[in-house]
Amino acid sequence: MAKASFPKLAARPGVGERLIDALLSGRGIWPAVPAIVVLTVVAVIPFIVLLSLGFSDFVVSRGEIVSQTFSLDHLSNALSDSLYWTTFQRSLTLALSTTALCLIFGYPVAYLFLVGGRWTKRLILVLTIAPLLTSGIVRTYAWLVILGGRGVVNSTLAGMGLIDQPMRIMNTHWAVLIGMVQIHLPVMILPLIAVMSRHDGRLVEASENLGATRLGTLRTVILPLSVPGIGTGAALVFTLSYTTFVVPQILGGGNYLNAATMIYEQVVYSLEWSKGSVSSLILMLTCLVMLVAIALVTNHFTRWTRGSDA
Amino acid sequence: MMKGPSGPATTVASAAPVLRIGAVSKFFGTFKVLEDCTLDVAEGEIVTLLGPSGCGKTTLLRCIAGFWEANGGTIEIDGQHMFRVPVNRRPVGVVFQSYALFPHLTVARNVGYALRMRGLPRAEAKARVAEALDTVSLTGFEDRYPAQLSGGQQQRVAIARILVMEPRVLLLDEPFNALDAKLRGTMQVELRLLIKRLGLTSIFVTHDQEEALTMSDRIAVMRAGCIEQVAAPDEIFDRPATAYVADFIGTSNFWSARAEGGLVRLPDGQTASTVLKGEVRVMVRPHNLRLDAAGQGPWQGRVAFHRSVGPLVEYHVEIEGGMTLRVATMRQSANRPIRDDASVSIAVVDPALCAVYPG
């Protein structure tokens, strides 16, 4: 009988290949190591240095710190300073109203994406993503042209005879808010669209078949199912607008003080690094608290997703 | 006019149909998906739309439900035109292929959805939900979410959700596709018995002929947007109106022949009657053929392959001209299967059950 010839087993891979295989096995955190190293060097270590400046008195001589002693003075000074309170309150108000307005303007677009035809969907995607292709700074400067004293808004209103003198929009709270909403709208719409397109399109038909009106369907089916998208969008827009620097700086014309512009002034103009450090810490912690709050609310409205492992 | 107490269901046979579909057409752009589909469905009847994918059966169902508006023809329910009646005002309930249960609502709230949308008082809604869940034997599952149920249970929730709205017409869009093969058979029988018990007028869409034969009072076989034949399952199976229907339903053997004087001569020497003349195609079902081992009849063949299919033995018999006939015989303990490669003679059992189509 002829000797059976088995196909040869694959040759034992070399050391390099075996190492890569081990890395890709999913055991341990090895694939994440490059990112961790980079982040430690460029983010974690500088942040620790920054924190140490906020919690110490130090003496600088010829550009170097020569003595440093632990101190809570900067933190207690900041907490007793009413400027901090009003600035952070302003940041919070701005971020919350931006988030709310983005949701109000973004949700209908996402709804249209859900119920619209193929071309409506494509158009919405293109129009949502296109602004992200240009820099936020460029888009912010564009608002100068629109909102300025002789800008499009004022000249149109004047042309229609609705106003005698140009309205002062630039360098106000309103200019900042308008800019913020426009810049951050895509960040709200995209998660909403992602969540909505994940669900079975038949759900809307089923709801109407069971006698629901369009509004009824929106209220009882589409809205509850899009809560995770609302949560993600709100968290992103809130974080970005709470810590934003460019829009308030440009559209606020240097008059608008929010947390980020305050830190900028403390560090760059008045060279008060300790103050800047404490401000940054407060900004980060309050942002974290808000994110946890958003997560808790979102979780409360998506309890049904956790019953799915039976 | 006074209405007397409703009698037993059998007496309504002569009453007007619940659902009338009259010459319905539907275009997508210039592409004709449905062409002059006409179908009446009587009270309590289950009619199946059967056809391969793309034949327009789901399109017709969606037109009845109102998800799409037909471009021509009429759809009437209880004599009322459905043209421009929005989905949520049609007395029609749909069981979707995917069931489309609301994942964020419990079973009880899924089933009570239609009642909630109608603003029914809570106590009454609760009683009707309990009743519907009892009908589909899901009492005790009120607080589960759809994701916590098996496929079969999800299907029953989808049915209960429709039952509470008491629709005039029930539409089922391939409701067994999401179930595994074994469960499918049981659920088909269960669902048919349930629908019959409730007396619901139903349209059932499927591409699976076995499902159609199980579920239906009548089957409408569809082909490329047209209804090819509407008849009871037995009639569709035994007397398919066209070669297409014969080919689509069950297994069939075809061969060409000549018809003269109202008769077609079969290869085994018998004759079948026909109204056709000239070139024809003759169709015979596998179970209408008989094999005799070492026979001497005029129709000879060779067994190429045989296999056991449950209670049947199926033979593939090669005959003259390179054709293969399918022959099915009952498995009987006394009658051992004929071995492969054996020479056999073939005979038609009942020539009256041979169908003859234009060639």
XYZ file of C-alpha atoms in Angstrom:
669
model
C 0.000 0.000 0.000
C 1.248 3.378 -0.912
C 2.439 5.436 1.980
C -0.150 8.066 2.800
C 1.269 11.531 2.428
C -0.151 13.925 4.953
C -0.012 17.593 4.258
C 2.889 19.039 6.181
C 2.058 20.983 9.285
C 2.982 24.621 8.996
C 6.566 25.232 9.915
C 7.231 26.454 13.434
C 7.145 30.248 13.208
C 10.188 32.308 14.010
C 10.773 34.126 17.282
C 9.499 37.463 15.939
C 6.272 35.995 14.668
C 5.662 34.104 17.911
C 6.244 37.279 19.900
C 3.732 39.207 17.783
C 1.264 36.331 18.125
C 1.646 36.458 21.898
C 1.091 40.217 21.849
C -2.089 39.809 19.817
C -3.458 37.006 22.014
C -5.358 39.486 24.139
C -3.701 38.349 27.385
C -2.302 41.291 29.267
C -2.191 44.891 28.154
C 0.767 44.531 25.780
C -0.890 45.956 22.659
C -1.681 49.134 24.606
C 1.877 49.607 25.846
C 3.041 52.113 23.165
C 0.060 54.357 23.854
C 0.583 54.071 27.610
C 4.241 55.029 27.306
C 3.506 58.053 25.140
C 0.647 59.230 27.342
C 2.751 58.827 30.480
C 5.548 60.935 29.042
C 3.476 63.675 27.421
C 0.427 63.810 29.681
C 0.672 62.045 33.047
C 4.122 63.293 34.092
C 3.479 66.927 33.086
C 0.157 66.761 34.904
C 1.820 65.532 38.087
C 4.395 68.325 37.791
C 1.551 70.821 37.269
C -0.303 69.481 40.319
C 2.821 69.726 42.448
C 3.028 73.433 41.542
C -0.540 73.973 42.733
C 0.047 72.329 46.082
C 3.352 73.892 47.063
C 5.160 77.172 47.692
C 8.272 77.282 45.550
C 11.114 79.619 44.865
C 12.355 80.015 41.307
C 15.894 81.121 40.681
C 17.309 81.461 37.175
C 14.490 79.443 35.652
C 14.805 76.546 38.052
C 12.829 75.595 41.121
C 15.268 75.778 44.013
C 12.973 75.048 46.968
C 9.483 73.604 47.192
C 7.278 73.062 50.297
C 3.811 71.523 50.487
C 0.982 74.030 50.881
C -2.821 74.165 50.539
C -2.833 77.963 50.372
C -3.433 78.161 46.622
C -6.444 75.869 46.825
C -8.008 77.715 49.795
C -7.309 81.084 48.112
C -9.014 79.891 44.965
C -12.058 78.528 46.789
C -12.527 81.785 48.698
C -12.093 83.938 45.583
C -15.461 84.953 44.127
C -13.862 85.360 40.661
C -13.315 81.586 40.560
C -16.890 80.882 41.505
C -18.379 83.226 38.901
C -15.971 82.035 36.197
C -16.677 78.360 36.766
C -20.367 79.088 37.011
C -20.149 80.868 33.643
C -18.289 77.906 32.139
C -20.863 75.503 33.495
C -23.798 77.579 32.206
C -22.171 77.921 28.804
C -21.429 74.189 28.591
C -24.908 73.160 29.742
C -26.683 75.553 27.386
C -24.437 74.489 24.487
C -25.235 70.846 25.248
C -28.961 71.552 25.485
C -29.012 73.583 22.252
C -26.953 70.973 20.375
C -29.474 68.353 21.484
C -32.424 70.519 20.434
C -30.919 71.241 17.004
C -29.243 67.868 16.526
C -32.050 65.508 17.498
C -34.383 66.491 14.628
C -31.513 65.950 12.178
C -30.878 62.479 13.605
C -34.627 61.768 13.437
C -34.644 62.807 9.799
C -31.717 60.452 9.235
C -33.742 57.617 10.775
C -36.949 58.134 8.793
C -35.424 59.585 5.619
C -34.590 57.855 2.367
C -31.179 56.814 1.140
C -30.303 60.249 -0.298
C -31.517 62.099 2.778
C -29.257 59.897 4.876
C -26.250 60.544 2.636
C -26.862 64.281 2.558
C -27.129 64.435 6.336
C -23.918 62.458 6.788
C -22.012 64.648 4.348
C -23.322 67.903 5.852
C -22.563 66.679 9.366
C -19.052 65.497 8.670
C -17.980 68.257 6.224
C -17.498 70.970 8.900
C -15.174 68.623 10.778
C -12.804 68.724 7.809
C -11.860 72.336 8.533
C -10.178 73.562 11.674
C -12.349 74.837 14.515
C -10.329 78.036 14.520
C -11.181 78.735 10.870
C -14.863 78.085 11.528
C -14.748 80.366 14.547
C -13.195 83.180 12.544
C -15.955 82.734 9.973
C -18.410 83.781 12.659
C -16.568 87.094 12.975
C -17.637 87.819 9.403
C -21.214 86.819 10.078
C -21.798 88.357 13.492
C -19.642 91.495 13.269
C -20.968 95.074 13.270
C -21.040 95.109 9.466
C -21.470 91.379 9.207
C -24.103 89.427 7.335
C -26.616 89.394 10.200
C -26.491 93.105 10.935
C -26.476 94.250 7.307
C -29.410 91.976 6.477
C -31.471 93.168 9.431
C -30.596 96.788 8.641
C -31.446 96.244 4.984
C -34.856 94.935 5.968
C -35.329 98.022 8.100
C -35.677 96.009 11.281
C -32.826 97.805 13.090
C -31.398 101.341 12.862
C -28.018 100.622 14.395
C -26.006 97.440 14.189
C -26.683 95.103 17.102
C -23.729 94.261 19.258
C -23.430 90.500 18.954
C -19.680 90.044 18.710
C -17.785 89.943 21.973
C -20.901 88.967 23.905
C -22.144 85.859 25.614
C -24.435 85.277 22.617
C -21.638 85.236 20.059
C -19.807 82.643 22.136
C -22.937 80.520 22.507
C -23.755 80.642 18.785
C -20.178 79.686 17.883
C -20.104 76.879 20.428
C -23.343 75.319 19.197
C -22.209 75.387 15.584
C -18.773 73.947 16.337
C -20.089 71.122 18.506
C -23.299 70.178 16.685
C -21.681 67.341 14.622
C -20.345 65.789 17.812
C -23.937 65.540 19.059
C -25.465 64.347 15.786
C -23.007 61.546 15.024
C -23.586 59.452 18.195
C -27.353 59.981 17.829
C -27.247 58.684 14.252
C -25.029 55.769 15.276
C -27.471 54.634 17.970
C -30.584 55.171 15.867
C -29.302 53.221 12.892
C -28.438 50.306 15.177
C -32.101 49.509 15.857
C -34.407 47.446 13.685
C -36.134 49.795 11.240
C -39.246 47.650 11.605
C -39.763 49.008 15.133
C -41.125 52.271 13.767
C -43.419 50.385 11.373
C -44.554 48.064 14.159
C -45.401 51.051 16.326
C -47.490 52.681 13.593
C -49.137 49.373 12.779
C -50.173 49.138 16.449
C -51.987 52.445 16.120
C -49.360 54.943 17.238
C -49.152 58.366 15.615
C -45.747 59.645 14.453
C -45.479 61.668 17.646
C -46.487 58.655 19.711
C -43.795 56.583 17.992
C -41.201 59.275 18.584
C -42.123 59.540 22.267
C -42.506 55.877 23.154
C -40.095 54.105 20.799
C -37.500 56.326 19.126
C -36.726 58.616 22.055
C -36.255 55.884 24.700
C -34.109 53.831 22.333
C -31.877 56.789 21.485
C -31.056 57.567 25.132
C -27.578 55.976 24.905
C -26.836 58.253 21.919
C -28.119 61.283 23.808
C -25.875 60.324 26.728
C -22.771 59.912 24.574
C -23.449 63.090 22.609
C -24.161 65.089 25.753
C -21.008 63.817 27.474
C -18.848 64.718 24.459
C -20.377 68.139 23.846
C -20.335 68.981 27.547
C -16.678 68.025 27.982
C -15.599 69.891 24.862
C -17.562 73.057 25.587
C -16.856 73.117 29.326
C -13.124 73.114 28.689
C -13.164 75.071 25.427
C -10.698 77.852 24.809
C -10.710 78.923 21.163
C -14.342 79.988 20.735
C -14.631 82.149 23.904
C -11.218 83.664 23.188
C -12.047 84.675 19.603
C -15.787 85.394 19.678
C -15.643 86.791 23.216
C -12.962 89.196 22.062
C -10.830 88.717 25.171
C -13.672 89.925 27.399
C -15.209 86.591 27.935
C -13.744 84.780 30.922
C -14.473 81.108 31.206
C -12.395 78.478 32.984
C -10.065 77.834 30.067
C -9.438 81.473 29.187
C -8.869 82.193 32.887
C -6.238 79.442 33.122
C -4.632 80.816 29.961
C -4.363 84.276 31.507
C -3.082 82.929 34.801
C -0.343 80.894 33.150
C 0.601 82.988 30.113
C 0.024 86.601 31.206
C 0.354 86.768 34.965
C 2.709 83.784 35.219
C 0.840 82.513 38.278
C 1.480 78.837 37.664
C 0.146 77.739 41.023
C -3.180 79.446 40.358
C -3.291 77.913 36.903
C -2.583 74.518 38.379
C -5.361 74.740 40.948
C -7.796 76.066 38.305
C -6.966 73.150 36.028
C -7.577 70.683 38.821
C -10.945 72.240 39.664
C -11.880 72.247 35.973
C -10.987 68.598 35.609
C -12.720 67.417 38.782
C -15.949 69.345 38.126
C -15.984 68.017 34.569
C -15.587 64.485 35.902
C -18.467 65.000 38.346
C -20.708 66.165 35.499
C -19.719 63.202 33.326
C -20.599 60.799 36.133
C -23.942 62.586 36.518
C -24.652 62.234 32.784
C -23.686 58.551 32.920
C -25.976 57.937 35.918
C -28.943 59.612 34.234
C -28.315 57.695 30.990
C -28.066 54.413 32.892
C -31.314 55.151 34.688
C -33.130 55.420 31.359
C -31.518 52.339 29.812
C -32.191 49.792 32.550
C -33.708 47.477 29.934
C -30.323 46.855 28.314
C -29.073 45.124 31.428
C -31.769 42.464 31.452
C -30.491 40.913 28.252
C -28.184 38.241 29.617
C -30.765 35.710 30.755
C -80.880 46.572 10.078
C -80.901 44.259 13.052
C -77.994 41.953 13.500
C -78.798 38.567 14.909
C -76.456 36.656 17.179
C -73.490 35.498 15.165
C -73.849 31.897 14.153
C -71.162 29.268 13.825
C -68.289 30.183 11.540
C -69.324 27.712 8.862
C -72.413 29.685 7.918
C -70.498 32.779 6.782
C -69.012 31.069 3.754
C -71.282 32.986 1.425
C -70.687 36.349 3.135
C -68.650 39.112 1.482
C -64.894 38.644 1.734
C -63.148 40.493 4.574
C -60.216 41.474 2.402
C -60.524 42.267 -1.290
C -57.423 42.926 -3.342
C -58.400 44.142 -6.786
C -55.865 44.451 -9.618
C -53.187 45.901 -7.358
C -50.030 47.144 -9.055
C -46.911 48.618 -7.543
C -43.928 50.265 -9.198
C -40.535 51.197 -7.839
C -39.481 53.815 -10.326
C -40.171 52.131 -13.650
C -39.740 48.640 -12.225
C -43.036 46.795 -11.879
C -43.037 44.818 -8.624
C -46.724 43.894 -8.587
C -48.969 43.494 -11.602
C -52.766 43.206 -11.387
C -52.838 41.088 -8.261
C -56.386 40.065 -7.430
C -57.315 38.071 -4.353
C -60.326 37.771 -2.043
C -59.942 36.474 1.470
C -63.010 35.214 3.324
C -63.760 35.602 7.012
C -61.457 33.410 9.099
C -59.503 32.168 6.112
C -55.717 31.787 6.034
C -54.326 32.558 2.591
C -50.618 32.150 1.939
C -48.641 34.215 -0.538
C -46.006 31.774 -1.703
C -43.156 32.460 -4.052
C -39.387 32.817 -4.379
C -37.695 35.926 -3.013
C -38.307 38.934 -5.209
C -41.698 37.725 -6.477
C -43.518 40.614 -4.781
C -45.198 38.748 -1.934
C -43.795 40.983 0.781
C -44.569 44.058 -1.327
C -48.213 43.017 -1.497
C -48.253 42.483 2.272
C -46.737 45.915 2.852
C -49.352 47.487 0.582
C -52.143 45.837 2.592
C -50.589 47.064 5.842
C -50.219 50.553 4.373
C -46.427 50.855 4.699
C -46.448 51.345 0.947
C -49.282 52.709 -1.166
C -50.187 50.680 -4.237
C -49.886 52.536 -7.555
C -53.011 50.976 -8.997
C -55.948 48.808 -8.019
C -57.964 48.657 -4.827
C -57.550 47.208 -1.368
C -60.760 46.889 0.635
C -61.291 45.656 4.157
C -64.914 45.009 5.118
C -65.934 46.936 2.033
C -63.959 50.018 3.028
C -61.318 51.365 0.669
C -57.883 51.527 2.225
C -56.514 54.042 -0.281
C -54.756 56.840 1.609
C -55.772 55.375 4.965
C -52.637 55.748 7.106
C -50.973 52.697 8.652
C -52.152 53.480 12.157
C -55.817 53.645 11.131
C -55.993 50.354 9.240
C -57.605 47.385 11.026
C -54.568 45.285 10.198
C -52.003 43.638 12.466
C -48.545 42.664 11.261
C -46.284 39.972 12.709
C -42.848 40.849 11.350
C -40.156 38.445 10.309
C -37.895 39.846 13.026
C -40.958 40.250 15.323
C -39.901 43.897 15.887
C -40.613 43.689 19.619
C -39.774 46.891 21.469
C -36.543 45.956 23.267
C -36.969 48.638 25.937
C -40.435 47.518 26.990
C -41.403 44.515 29.081
C -43.574 41.763 27.624
C -46.667 43.243 29.286
C -45.948 46.716 27.911
C -45.170 45.342 24.442
C -48.491 43.516 24.401
C -50.335 46.512 25.840
C -48.761 48.953 23.375
C -51.731 49.193 21.001
C -54.109 49.755 23.916
C -51.870 52.439 25.406
C -51.750 54.220 22.040
C -55.540 54.142 21.958
C -55.744 55.577 25.457
C -57.633 52.664 26.975
C -58.158 52.875 30.764
C -55.305 51.146 32.557
C -57.426 48.534 34.339
C -59.142 47.444 31.154
C -55.840 47.379 29.251
C -54.292 45.227 31.963
C -57.129 42.712 31.776
C -56.865 42.458 28.000
C -53.078 42.057 28.124
C -53.493 39.237 30.646
C -56.077 37.614 28.399
C -53.838 37.856 25.314
C -50.834 36.460 27.197
C -53.021 33.605 28.407
C -54.075 32.892 24.822
C -50.453 32.423 23.760
C -49.551 30.634 27.049
C -47.140 33.290 28.259
C -48.744 34.089 31.607
C -46.001 34.816 34.139
C -43.670 36.403 31.590
C -45.147 39.925 31.990
C -42.037 41.541 33.445
C -39.427 39.983 31.166
C -37.742 41.951 28.434
C -37.795 40.575 24.851
C -34.060 39.801 24.975
C -34.744 37.433 27.880
C -37.080 35.261 25.802
C -36.434 32.419 23.372
C -37.252 32.839 19.692
C -40.497 30.906 20.039
C -41.587 32.981 23.028
C -40.746 36.196 21.184
C -42.947 35.083 18.326
C -45.828 34.466 20.727
C -45.369 37.933 22.246
C -45.513 39.410 18.730
C -48.790 37.557 18.152
C -50.260 38.549 21.516
C -49.332 42.167 20.763
C -51.475 41.960 17.618
C -54.316 40.029 19.267
C -55.108 42.776 21.791
C -55.837 45.234 18.995
C -58.423 42.839 17.538
C -57.485 43.374 13.892
C -59.785 42.407 11.023
C -56.829 41.085 9.063
C -53.675 39.461 10.402
C -50.555 39.704 8.239
C -47.659 37.365 8.923
C -44.371 38.081 7.147
C -42.261 34.894 7.189
C -42.719 34.562 10.942
C -40.807 31.285 11.225
C -37.566 32.410 9.600
C -35.956 33.336 12.903
C -36.679 29.933 14.456
C -34.549 26.799 14.250
C -35.781 23.986 12.024
C -37.132 21.734 14.754
C -39.142 24.442 16.506
C -40.503 25.639 13.175
C -42.561 22.513 12.527
C -44.189 22.600 15.958
C -44.840 26.331 15.845
C -46.435 26.085 12.382
C -49.073 23.657 13.603
C -49.572 25.584 16.865
C -49.944 28.906 15.085
C -52.407 27.531 12.553
C -54.546 26.015 15.310
C -54.420 29.291 17.289
C -55.395 31.462 14.315
C -58.192 29.058 13.417
C -59.442 29.006 17.025
C -59.534 32.820 17.083
C -61.105 32.902 13.621
C -58.649 35.539 12.365
C -58.633 36.363 8.669
C -54.977 36.058 7.740
C -52.456 36.593 4.986
C -49.310 34.589 5.470
C -46.167 35.258 3.446
C -43.509 32.606 2.947
C -41.091 31.163 0.413
C -41.214 27.770 2.143
C -43.706 25.429 0.470
C -43.919 23.101 3.449
C -44.895 26.043 5.657
C -47.467 27.077 3.082
C -48.956 23.592 2.878
C -49.172 23.411 6.689
C -50.577 26.852 7.387
C -52.990 27.603 4.576
C -56.619 27.202 3.691
C -55.633 28.460 0.264
C -52.283 29.187 -1.332
C -51.619 31.994 -3.811
C -48.485 31.103 -5.755
C -46.730 34.250 -6.963
C -44.275 34.713 -9.790
C -42.588 37.949 -10.848
C -45.297 40.211 -9.402
C -48.276 38.165 -10.587
C -50.480 35.669 -8.814
C -50.125 32.459 -10.807
C -52.685 30.242 -9.076
C -54.913 30.464 -6.011
C -56.218 27.186 -4.660
C -56.381 24.876 -1.660
C -53.058 23.185 -0.761
C -54.188 19.755 -2.041
C -55.304 21.182 -5.334
C -52.117 23.186 -5.768
C -50.138 20.048 -5.107
C -52.214 17.597 -7.168
C -53.397 19.869 -9.984
C -50.923 22.718 -10.384
C -52.337 25.130 -12.974
C -49.034 25.911 -14.648
C -45.656 24.272 -15.080
C -44.185 27.015 -12.885
C -46.464 26.118 -9.957
C -45.774 22.415 -10.463
C -42.056 23.062 -10.433
C -42.194 25.373 -7.411
C -44.366 23.155 -5.213
C -43.076 19.716 -4.365
C -40.753 17.639 -6.505
C -41.790 17.065 -10.080
C -40.667 15.167 -13.187
C -41.156 16.791 -16.588
C -40.803 15.429 -20.090
C -41.825 16.545 -23.569
C -44.509 14.714 -25.559
C -47.073 15.206 -28.318
C -50.792 15.510 -27.692
C -53.251 14.298 -30.307
C -56.992 13.904 -30.148
C -57.145 14.996 -26.521
C -54.699 12.327 -25.408
C -51.026 12.176 -24.486
C -49.254 8.871 -24.678
C -47.102 8.220 -21.609
C -43.767 6.336 -21.973
C -45.159 3.334 -20.112
C -47.937 2.862 -22.673
C -50.803 4.428 -20.736
C -52.499 7.671 -21.815
C -53.417 10.898 -20.057
C -56.170 13.215 -21.267
C -55.638 16.888 -22.153
C -57.322 19.748 -23.980
C -54.002 20.764 -25.537
C -52.669 19.893 -28.963
C -49.160 19.518 -30.348
C -45.990 19.897 -28.302
C -46.699 19.554 -24.571
C -44.826 18.987 -21.330
C -46.041 16.256 -19.025
C -45.510 16.450 -15.267
C -45.747 13.590 -12.815
C -45.055 13.631 -9.082
C -42.451 11.187 -7.678
C -45.075 9.325 -5.633
C -47.171 8.738 -8.777
C -44.434 6.589 -10.280
C -43.834 2.934 -9.490
C -40.652 0.871 -9.927
C -40.493 -2.836 -10.628
C -37.174 -4.576 -10.169
C -36.119 -6.607 -13.199
C -39.345 -5.627 -14.910
C -40.057 -6.022 -18.600
C -42.286 -2.967 -19.196
C -41.816 -0.540 -22.111
C -40.256 2.133 -19.857
C -36.809 1.089 -18.650
C -34.293 2.791 -16.416
C -31.377 2.316 -14.065
C -31.278 3.320 -10.370
C -28.437 5.847 -10.044
C -28.926 6.681 -6.400
C -31.382 6.091 -3.603
C -31.821 7.532 -0.167
C -34.216 7.272 2.765
C -36.209 10.395 3.544
C -38.160 9.576 6.683
C -40.978 7.225 5.762
C -40.135 7.430 2.050
C -37.417 5.969 -0.127
C -36.443 8.303 -2.945
C -34.873 6.886 -6.132
C -33.053 8.815 -8.832
C -33.663 6.759 -11.965
C -31.731 7.391 -15.158
C -33.781 6.884 -18.299
C -33.140 7.075 -21.992
C -31.899 10.449 -23.193
C -29.840 11.194 -20.070
C -32.830 12.355 -17.995
C -33.179 11.548 -14.316
C -36.586 10.751 -12.827
C -37.364 11.104 -9.162
C -39.468 8.282 -7.786
C -40.706 8.060 -4.214
C -42.082 4.927 -2.613
C -43.276 4.224 0.903
C -40.742 2.390 3.016
C -42.235 -0.982 3.824
C -40.534 -3.574 5.916
C -41.425 -6.371 3.501
C -40.208 -4.440 0.484
C -36.449 -3.938 0.602
C -35.109 -0.914 -1.271
C -33.950 -1.607 -4.808
C -30.176 -1.437 -4.932
C -28.243 1.203 -6.855
C -27.285 0.258 -10.416
C -30.266 -2.124 -10.703
C -32.303 -2.117 -13.909
C -35.949 -1.311 -13.323
C -39.103 -0.706 -15.250
C -41.118 2.422 -14.523
C -44.883 2.875 -14.573
C -47.268 5.736 -13.810
C -49.607 4.786 -10.963
C -52.542 7.044 -11.850
C -52.470 8.701 -15.302
C -55.299 11.046 -14.218
C -52.858 12.753 -11.848
C -50.405 13.554 -14.639
C -50.490 17.240 -15.510
C -50.065 18.400 -19.108
C -48.786 21.890 -19.951
C -48.094 23.702 -23.219
C -44.649 22.754 -24.484
